[in-house]
Amino acid sequence: MKTALVLVAHTHQLAQSVLELTLQMTRTPHSLWAVGGTDQGGVGTSALKIQVAIQTALEHHDGVVLLLDLGSACLNARIACEHFKDQQVLIADAPLVEGALLAGVAAATGESPETVKQRAEEARSIRKVIGPLE
């Protein structure tokens, strides 16, 4: 099964940077899309841009998992997902960077959209600081 990732951030630069990092770690260039910024190029997200990325990803994949940077991106992601109710389009409740890396590995190994989403969400429990802080 082929699962794509759509990375949604409030700026194109942020989404693209997370995509580049994920590519370096997973080597899955045709499974990742970066979407960021408003339709006018400002800070924010665009349901239309997200919808187009999902549509493009579904042309080559069995399903799509979306990862978001901030909570307000969820609204536009949900609006975009309304157009794909009969397809496997899932939103992961995960940190963008760590979630993208874990999901990217799962997608690269052929996991289903549900499993890719689950792997992304496992990133919520990753500790960043080991040992006592000084």
PDB file of C-alpha atoms in Angstrom:
ATOM      1  CA  MET A   1       0.000   0.000   0.000  1.00  0.00           C
ATOM      2  CA  LYS A   2       1.255   3.474  -0.816  1.00  0.00           C
ATOM      3  CA  THR A   3       0.596   6.275   1.652  1.00  0.00           C
ATOM      4  CA  ALA A   4       1.444   9.926   1.010  1.00  0.00           C
ATOM      5  CA  LEU A   5       2.114  12.663   3.546  1.00  0.00           C
ATOM      6  CA  VAL A   6       0.892  16.234   3.224  1.00  0.00           C
ATOM      7  CA  LEU A   7       2.766  18.582   5.555  1.00  0.00           C
ATOM      8  CA  VAL A   8       0.743  21.691   6.407  1.00  0.00           C
ATOM      9  CA  ALA A   9       2.366  24.728   7.996  1.00  0.00           C
ATOM     10  CA  HIS A  10       1.646  28.419   8.372  1.00  0.00           C
ATOM     11  CA  THR A  11       4.444  29.341   5.957  1.00  0.00           C
ATOM     12  CA  HIS A  12       5.632  27.628   2.809  1.00  0.00           C
ATOM     13  CA  GLN A  13       9.201  27.831   4.087  1.00  0.00           C
ATOM     14  CA  LEU A  14       8.384  25.892   7.250  1.00  0.00           C
ATOM     15  CA  ALA A  15       6.461  23.176   5.379  1.00  0.00           C
ATOM     16  CA  GLN A  16       9.237  22.898   2.790  1.00  0.00           C
ATOM     17  CA  SER A  17      11.938  22.669   5.474  1.00  0.00           C
ATOM     18  CA  VAL A  18      10.134  19.827   7.244  1.00  0.00           C
ATOM     19  CA  LEU A  19       9.689  18.119   3.862  1.00  0.00           C
ATOM     20  CA  GLU A  20      13.432  18.429   3.144  1.00  0.00           C
ATOM     21  CA  LEU A  21      14.371  17.013   6.546  1.00  0.00           C
ATOM     22  CA  THR A  22      11.931  14.134   6.112  1.00  0.00           C
ATOM     23  CA  LEU A  23      13.313  13.424   2.633  1.00  0.00           C
ATOM     24  CA  GLN A  24      16.845  13.270   4.015  1.00  0.00           C
ATOM     25  CA  MET A  25      15.762  10.743   6.634  1.00  0.00           C
ATOM     26  CA  THR A  26      13.350   8.605   4.586  1.00  0.00           C
ATOM     27  CA  ARG A  27      14.241   8.990   0.895  1.00  0.00           C
ATOM     28  CA  THR A  28      10.579   9.114  -0.201  1.00  0.00           C
ATOM     29  CA  PRO A  29      10.458  12.081  -2.612  1.00  0.00           C
ATOM     30  CA  HIS A  30       7.249  11.146  -4.402  1.00  0.00           C
ATOM     31  CA  SER A  31       5.274  10.580  -1.206  1.00  0.00           C
ATOM     32  CA  LEU A  32       5.586  14.032   0.379  1.00  0.00           C
ATOM     33  CA  TRP A  33       3.860  17.326  -0.292  1.00  0.00           C
ATOM     34  CA  ALA A  34       4.508  20.630   1.501  1.00  0.00           C
ATOM     35  CA  VAL A  35       1.677  23.151   1.817  1.00  0.00           C
ATOM     36  CA  GLY A  36       2.064  26.449   3.597  1.00  0.00           C
ATOM     37  CA  GLY A  37       0.866  29.995   3.634  1.00  0.00           C
ATOM     38  CA  THR A  38      -2.387  31.593   2.584  1.00  0.00           C
ATOM     39  CA  ASP A  39      -3.663  31.896  -0.982  1.00  0.00           C
ATOM     40  CA  GLN A  40      -2.129  35.389  -1.054  1.00  0.00           C
ATOM     41  CA  GLY A  41       1.254  34.166   0.208  1.00  0.00           C
ATOM     42  CA  GLY A  42       0.846  35.399   3.773  1.00  0.00           C
ATOM     43  CA  VAL A  43       1.214  33.593   7.064  1.00  0.00           C
ATOM     44  CA  GLY A  44      -1.584  31.087   7.571  1.00  0.00           C
ATOM     45  CA  THR A  45      -3.044  28.082   5.807  1.00  0.00           C
ATOM     46  CA  SER A  46      -5.309  27.553   2.819  1.00  0.00           C
ATOM     47  CA  ALA A  47      -7.996  24.897   2.485  1.00  0.00           C
ATOM     48  CA  LEU A  48      -7.687  25.160  -1.302  1.00  0.00           C
ATOM     49  CA  LYS A  49      -3.923  24.564  -1.264  1.00  0.00           C
ATOM     50  CA  ILE A  50      -4.387  21.595   1.077  1.00  0.00           C
ATOM     51  CA  GLN A  51      -7.161  20.202  -1.137  1.00  0.00           C
ATOM     52  CA  VAL A  52      -4.970  20.432  -4.248  1.00  0.00           C
ATOM     53  CA  ALA A  53      -2.090  18.665  -2.481  1.00  0.00           C
ATOM     54  CA  ILE A  54      -4.390  15.878  -1.296  1.00  0.00           C
ATOM     55  CA  GLN A  55      -5.858  15.465  -4.796  1.00  0.00           C
ATOM     56  CA  THR A  56      -2.402  15.277  -6.351  1.00  0.00           C
ATOM     57  CA  ALA A  57      -1.203  12.790  -3.735  1.00  0.00           C
ATOM     58  CA  LEU A  58      -4.249  10.569  -4.255  1.00  0.00           C
ATOM     59  CA  GLU A  59      -3.472  10.326  -7.959  1.00  0.00           C
ATOM     60  CA  HIS A  60      -0.466   8.166  -7.048  1.00  0.00           C
ATOM     61  CA  HIS A  61      -1.238   6.804  -3.578  1.00  0.00           C
ATOM     62  CA  ASP A  62      -3.871   4.729  -1.806  1.00  0.00           C
ATOM     63  CA  GLY A  63      -4.259   7.224   1.028  1.00  0.00           C
ATOM     64  CA  VAL A  64      -2.960  10.438   2.581  1.00  0.00           C
ATOM     65  CA  VAL A  65      -1.975  11.421   6.093  1.00  0.00           C
ATOM     66  CA  LEU A  66      -1.862  15.126   6.937  1.00  0.00           C
ATOM     67  CA  LEU A  67       0.469  16.558   9.578  1.00  0.00           C
ATOM     68  CA  LEU A  68      -0.110  20.089  10.850  1.00  0.00           C
ATOM     69  CA  ASP A  69       2.057  22.705  12.550  1.00  0.00           C
ATOM     70  CA  LEU A  70      -0.454  24.611  14.700  1.00  0.00           C
ATOM     71  CA  GLY A  71      -3.979  23.943  15.852  1.00  0.00           C
ATOM     72  CA  SER A  72      -5.587  26.502  13.572  1.00  0.00           C
ATOM     73  CA  ALA A  73      -4.302  24.589  10.526  1.00  0.00           C
ATOM     74  CA  CYS A  74      -6.735  21.861  11.551  1.00  0.00           C
ATOM     75  CA  LEU A  75      -9.744  23.929  10.449  1.00  0.00           C
ATOM     76  CA  ASN A  76      -8.505  24.304   6.874  1.00  0.00           C
ATOM     77  CA  ALA A  77      -7.338  20.687   6.803  1.00  0.00           C
ATOM     78  CA  ARG A  78     -10.817  19.533   7.833  1.00  0.00           C
ATOM     79  CA  ILE A  79     -12.429  21.738   5.184  1.00  0.00           C
ATOM     80  CA  ALA A  80     -10.106  20.275   2.544  1.00  0.00           C
ATOM     81  CA  CYS A  81     -10.773  16.710   3.723  1.00  0.00           C
ATOM     82  CA  GLU A  82     -14.523  17.177   3.197  1.00  0.00           C
ATOM     83  CA  HIS A  83     -13.899  16.689  -0.534  1.00  0.00           C
ATOM     84  CA  PHE A  84     -12.430  13.220   0.047  1.00  0.00           C
ATOM     85  CA  LYS A  85     -14.922  11.535   2.374  1.00  0.00           C
ATOM     86  CA  ASP A  86     -14.870   8.264   0.438  1.00  0.00           C
ATOM     87  CA  GLN A  87     -11.074   8.045   0.409  1.00  0.00           C
ATOM     88  CA  GLN A  88      -8.431   7.366   3.032  1.00  0.00           C
ATOM     89  CA  VAL A  89      -7.457  10.885   4.028  1.00  0.00           C
ATOM     90  CA  LEU A  90      -6.503  11.151   7.691  1.00  0.00           C
ATOM     91  CA  ILE A  91      -5.288  13.963   9.949  1.00  0.00           C
ATOM     92  CA  ALA A  92      -2.634  12.961  12.478  1.00  0.00           C
ATOM     93  CA  ASP A  93      -2.659  14.547  15.935  1.00  0.00           C
ATOM     94  CA  ALA A  94       1.116  14.731  16.093  1.00  0.00           C
ATOM     95  CA  PRO A  95       3.986  17.215  16.306  1.00  0.00           C
ATOM     96  CA  LEU A  96       4.888  18.276  12.772  1.00  0.00           C
ATOM     97  CA  VAL A  97       8.621  17.535  12.679  1.00  0.00           C
ATOM     98  CA  GLU A  98       8.820  14.384  14.763  1.00  0.00           C
ATOM     99  CA  GLY A  99       5.524  13.112  13.361  1.00  0.00           C
ATOM    100  CA  ALA A 100       6.668  13.661   9.785  1.00  0.00           C
ATOM    101  CA  LEU A 101       9.839  11.684  10.392  1.00  0.00           C
ATOM    102  CA  LEU A 102       8.067   8.710  11.986  1.00  0.00           C
ATOM    103  CA  ALA A 103       5.252   8.800   9.435  1.00  0.00           C
ATOM    104  CA  GLY A 104       7.758   9.122   6.593  1.00  0.00           C
ATOM    105  CA  VAL A 105       9.539   5.952   7.661  1.00  0.00           C
ATOM    106  CA  ALA A 106       6.230   4.091   7.931  1.00  0.00           C
ATOM    107  CA  ALA A 107       5.074   5.350   4.536  1.00  0.00           C
ATOM    108  CA  ALA A 108       8.402   4.403   2.955  1.00  0.00           C
ATOM    109  CA  THR A 109       7.965   0.817   4.158  1.00  0.00           C
ATOM    110  CA  GLY A 110       4.519   0.552   2.573  1.00  0.00           C
ATOM    111  CA  GLU A 111       2.335   0.873   5.664  1.00  0.00           C
ATOM    112  CA  SER A 112      -1.380   1.663   5.388  1.00  0.00           C
ATOM    113  CA  PRO A 113      -2.676   5.201   6.001  1.00  0.00           C
ATOM    114  CA  GLU A 114      -4.046   4.126   9.399  1.00  0.00           C
ATOM    115  CA  THR A 115      -0.652   2.757  10.468  1.00  0.00           C
ATOM    116  CA  VAL A 116       1.197   5.799   9.121  1.00  0.00           C
ATOM    117  CA  LYS A 117      -1.145   8.046  11.133  1.00  0.00           C
ATOM    118  CA  GLN A 118      -0.579   5.924  14.231  1.00  0.00           C
ATOM    119  CA  ARG A 119       3.214   6.119  13.828  1.00  0.00           C
ATOM    120  CA  ALA A 120       3.023   9.899  13.474  1.00  0.00           C
ATOM    121  CA  GLU A 121       0.943  10.138  16.637  1.00  0.00           C
ATOM    122  CA  GLU A 122       3.518   8.078  18.549  1.00  0.00           C
ATOM    123  CA  ALA A 123       5.771  11.123  18.216  1.00  0.00           C
ATOM    124  CA  ARG A 124       3.707  12.853  20.928  1.00  0.00           C
ATOM    125  CA  SER A 125       5.502  10.769  23.532  1.00  0.00           C
ATOM    126  CA  ILE A 126       9.059  11.318  22.306  1.00  0.00           C
ATOM    127  CA  ARG A 127      11.167  12.937  24.993  1.00  0.00           C
ATOM    128  CA  LYS A 128      13.474  15.658  23.764  1.00  0.00           C
ATOM    129  CA  VAL A 129      15.461  16.137  26.934  1.00  0.00           C
ATOM    130  CA  ILE A 130      17.088  13.139  28.554  1.00  0.00           C
ATOM    131  CA  GLY A 131      18.334  13.493  32.109  1.00  0.00           C
ATOM    132  CA  PRO A 132      18.111  16.460  34.430  1.00  0.00           C
ATOM    133  CA  LEU A 133      18.120  20.022  33.118  1.00  0.00           C
ATOM    134  CA  GLU A 134      20.805  22.212  34.550  1.00  0.00           C
TER     135      GLU A 134
END
